[in-house]
Coordinates of C-alpha atoms in Angstrom, one line a residue:
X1 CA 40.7 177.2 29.8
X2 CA 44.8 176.3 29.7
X3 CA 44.6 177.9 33.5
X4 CA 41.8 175.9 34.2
X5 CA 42.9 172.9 33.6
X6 CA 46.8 174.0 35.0
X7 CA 45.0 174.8 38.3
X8 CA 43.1 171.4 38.8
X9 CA 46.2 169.4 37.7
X10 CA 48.8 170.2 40.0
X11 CA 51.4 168.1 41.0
X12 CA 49.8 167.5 44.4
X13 CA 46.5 166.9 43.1
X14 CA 47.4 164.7 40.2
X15 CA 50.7 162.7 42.5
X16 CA 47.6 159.8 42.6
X17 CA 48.0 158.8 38.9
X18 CA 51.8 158.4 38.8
X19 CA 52.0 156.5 42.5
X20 CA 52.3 152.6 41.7
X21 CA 51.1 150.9 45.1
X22 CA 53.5 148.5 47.0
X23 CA 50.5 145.7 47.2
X24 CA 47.5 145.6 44.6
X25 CA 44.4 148.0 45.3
X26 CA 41.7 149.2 44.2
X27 CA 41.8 152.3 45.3
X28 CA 45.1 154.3 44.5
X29 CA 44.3 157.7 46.1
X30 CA 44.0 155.5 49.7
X31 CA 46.5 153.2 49.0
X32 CA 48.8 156.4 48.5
X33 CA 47.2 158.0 51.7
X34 CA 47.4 154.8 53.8
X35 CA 51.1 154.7 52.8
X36 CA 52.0 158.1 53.4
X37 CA 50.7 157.7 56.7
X38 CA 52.8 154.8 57.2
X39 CA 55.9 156.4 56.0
X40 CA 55.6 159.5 58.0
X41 CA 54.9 157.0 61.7
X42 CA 57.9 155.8 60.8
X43 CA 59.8 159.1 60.0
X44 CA 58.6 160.4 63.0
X45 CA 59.8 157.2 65.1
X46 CA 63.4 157.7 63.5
X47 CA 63.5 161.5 64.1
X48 CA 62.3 160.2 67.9
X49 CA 64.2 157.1 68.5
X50 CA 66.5 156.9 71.2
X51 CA 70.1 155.4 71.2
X52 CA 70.8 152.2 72.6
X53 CA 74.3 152.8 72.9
X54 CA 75.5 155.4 75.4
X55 CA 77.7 157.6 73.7
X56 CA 77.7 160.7 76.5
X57 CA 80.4 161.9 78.6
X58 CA 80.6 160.3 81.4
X59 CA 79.6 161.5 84.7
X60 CA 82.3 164.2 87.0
X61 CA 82.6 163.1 90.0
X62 CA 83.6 166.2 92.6
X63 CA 85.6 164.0 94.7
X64 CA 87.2 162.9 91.8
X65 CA 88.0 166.2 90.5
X66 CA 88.4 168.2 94.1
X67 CA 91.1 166.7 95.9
X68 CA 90.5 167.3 99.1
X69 CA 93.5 165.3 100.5
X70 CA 95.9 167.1 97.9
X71 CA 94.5 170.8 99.1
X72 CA 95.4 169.3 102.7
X73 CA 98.8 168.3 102.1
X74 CA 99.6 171.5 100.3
X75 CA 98.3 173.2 103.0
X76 CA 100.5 171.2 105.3
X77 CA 103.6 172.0 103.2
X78 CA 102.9 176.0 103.0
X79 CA 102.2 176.1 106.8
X80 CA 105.8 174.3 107.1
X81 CA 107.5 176.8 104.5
X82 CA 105.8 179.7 106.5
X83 CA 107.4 178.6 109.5
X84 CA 110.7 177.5 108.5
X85 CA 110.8 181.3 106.9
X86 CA 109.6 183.3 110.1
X87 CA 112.0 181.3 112.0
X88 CA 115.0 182.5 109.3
X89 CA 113.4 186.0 109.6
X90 CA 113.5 185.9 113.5
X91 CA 117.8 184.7 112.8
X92 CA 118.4 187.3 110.5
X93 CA 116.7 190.1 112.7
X94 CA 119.1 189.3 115.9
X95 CA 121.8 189.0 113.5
X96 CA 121.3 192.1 112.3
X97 CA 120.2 193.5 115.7
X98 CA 123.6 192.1 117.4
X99 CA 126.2 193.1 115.0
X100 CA 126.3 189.5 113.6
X101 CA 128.4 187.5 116.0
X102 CA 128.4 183.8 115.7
X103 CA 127.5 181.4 118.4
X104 CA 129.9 178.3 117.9
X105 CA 131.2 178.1 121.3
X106 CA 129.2 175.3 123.1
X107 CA 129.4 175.8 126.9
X108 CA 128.1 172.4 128.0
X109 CA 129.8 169.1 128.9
X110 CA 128.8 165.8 126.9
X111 CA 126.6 164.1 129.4
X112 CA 125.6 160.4 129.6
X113 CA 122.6 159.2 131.3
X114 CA 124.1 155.7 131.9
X115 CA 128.1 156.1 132.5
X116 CA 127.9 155.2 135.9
X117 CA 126.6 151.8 134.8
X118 CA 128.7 151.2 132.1
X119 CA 131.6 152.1 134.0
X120 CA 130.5 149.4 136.9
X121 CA 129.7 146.6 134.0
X122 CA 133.3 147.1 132.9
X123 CA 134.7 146.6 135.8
X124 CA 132.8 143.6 136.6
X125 CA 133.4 141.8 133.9
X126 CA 137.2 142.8 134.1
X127 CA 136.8 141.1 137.3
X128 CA 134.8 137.9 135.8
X129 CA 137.7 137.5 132.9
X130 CA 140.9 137.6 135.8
X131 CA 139.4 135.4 137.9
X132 CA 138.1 132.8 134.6
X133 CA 142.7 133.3 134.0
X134 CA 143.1 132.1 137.5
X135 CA 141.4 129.0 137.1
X136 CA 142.4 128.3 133.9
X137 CA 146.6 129.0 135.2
X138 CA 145.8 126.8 138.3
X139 CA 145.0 124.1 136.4
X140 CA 147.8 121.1 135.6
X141 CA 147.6 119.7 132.3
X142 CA 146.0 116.0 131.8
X143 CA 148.3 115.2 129.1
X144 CA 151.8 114.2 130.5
X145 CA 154.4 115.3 127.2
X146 CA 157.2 113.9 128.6
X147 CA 155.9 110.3 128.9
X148 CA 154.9 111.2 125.3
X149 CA 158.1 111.7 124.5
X150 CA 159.2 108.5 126.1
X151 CA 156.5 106.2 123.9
X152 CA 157.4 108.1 121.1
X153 CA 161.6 106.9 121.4
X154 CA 160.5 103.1 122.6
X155 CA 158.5 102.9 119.2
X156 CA 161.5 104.3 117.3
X157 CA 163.8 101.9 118.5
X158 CA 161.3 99.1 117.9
X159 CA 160.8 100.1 114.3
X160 CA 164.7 100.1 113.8
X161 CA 164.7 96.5 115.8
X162 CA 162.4 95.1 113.1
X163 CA 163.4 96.9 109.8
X164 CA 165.0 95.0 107.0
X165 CA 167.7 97.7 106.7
X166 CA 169.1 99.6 109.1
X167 CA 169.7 103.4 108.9
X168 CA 173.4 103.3 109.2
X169 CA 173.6 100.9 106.2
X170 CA 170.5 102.8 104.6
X171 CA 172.4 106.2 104.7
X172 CA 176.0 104.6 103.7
X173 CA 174.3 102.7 100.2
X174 CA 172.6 105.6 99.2
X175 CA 175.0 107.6 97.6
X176 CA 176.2 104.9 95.5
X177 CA 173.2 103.8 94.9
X178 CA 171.7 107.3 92.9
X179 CA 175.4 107.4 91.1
X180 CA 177.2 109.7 93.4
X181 CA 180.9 107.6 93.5
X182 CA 183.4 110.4 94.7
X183 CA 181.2 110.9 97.7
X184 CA 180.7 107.6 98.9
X185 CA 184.3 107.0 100.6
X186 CA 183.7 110.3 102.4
X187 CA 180.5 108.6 104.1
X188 CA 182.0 105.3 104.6
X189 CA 185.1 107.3 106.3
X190 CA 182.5 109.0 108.8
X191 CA 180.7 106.0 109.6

């Protein structure tokens, strides 16, 4: 009988009796079915719900991770290294092939395309500058120095006409004047 009764009161069986419903009912076996069902819709919404922030790598772009105009100019480079080499390799070979004599003797003149015509704007403007001399030589000056010189001595003598002392007396008082006694007989004397 003790297995009996074990068997029909399993846990699973017998989960009705302990479950306390969220609202009233009457019926505790539904209400405990009704919210089991409810609990595992939302379970299975959770396990299926999808992110609403993004969170993935971002996408690779191939143009963004081939570079194309990189590869290009690398290419460039190696074709210019390549050349510069096979052109070293071509020196080194007729070195080698004609007992390594050096070429530094340059046989040609230093030619310009235009010496003629610089030569001929030289000499024309040599020619421009002596004649520019002989006009400027030919030419008598508008200002006459000597009458100058002649204004210059009539308005000395009428500033010596009208000043209150005269340089004679001027030069003969000023030694005794600034306390120089032994030498004013000597300037009197030579006046």
């Amino acid at each position: 009988f003790h297995e009996i009764i074990s068997d029909t009161h399993t846990p699973q069986k017998m989960a009705h009796r302990s479950y306390e419903p969220i609202k009233p009912s009457a019926n505790r076996i539904l209400s405990k079915k009704w919210d089991d069902a409810t609990y595992e819709a939302h379970r299975k919404k959770v396990r299926e719900i999808k992110p609403h922030v993004d969170n993935k790598s971002p996408k690779t772009y191939m143009h963004l991770q081939v570079k194309l105009k990189k590869l290009q100019l690398d290419e460039e480079r190696l074709a210019t290294v390549e050349r510069d080499n096979r052109l070293l390799l071509e020196k080194m070979s007729t070195i080698m092939r004609t007992r390594g004599r050096i070429d530094n003797r340059n046989s040609y003149d230093h030619k310009s395309l235009n010496k003629s015509q610089r030569q001929e704007d030289l000499l024309r403007i040599t020619a421009e500058n002596q004649a520019i001399l002989k006009r400027i030589q030919a030419q008598h000056a508008t200002y006459d120095k000597d009458s100058w010189d002649r204004d210059y001595l009539a308005s000395e003598d009428l500033k010596a006409n009208i000043t209150r002392f005269p340089k004679a007396a001027a030069a003969a008082a000023a030694p005794a004047k600034f306390g120089k006694k032994d030498k004013a007989p000597a300037a009197a004397a030579a006046a």
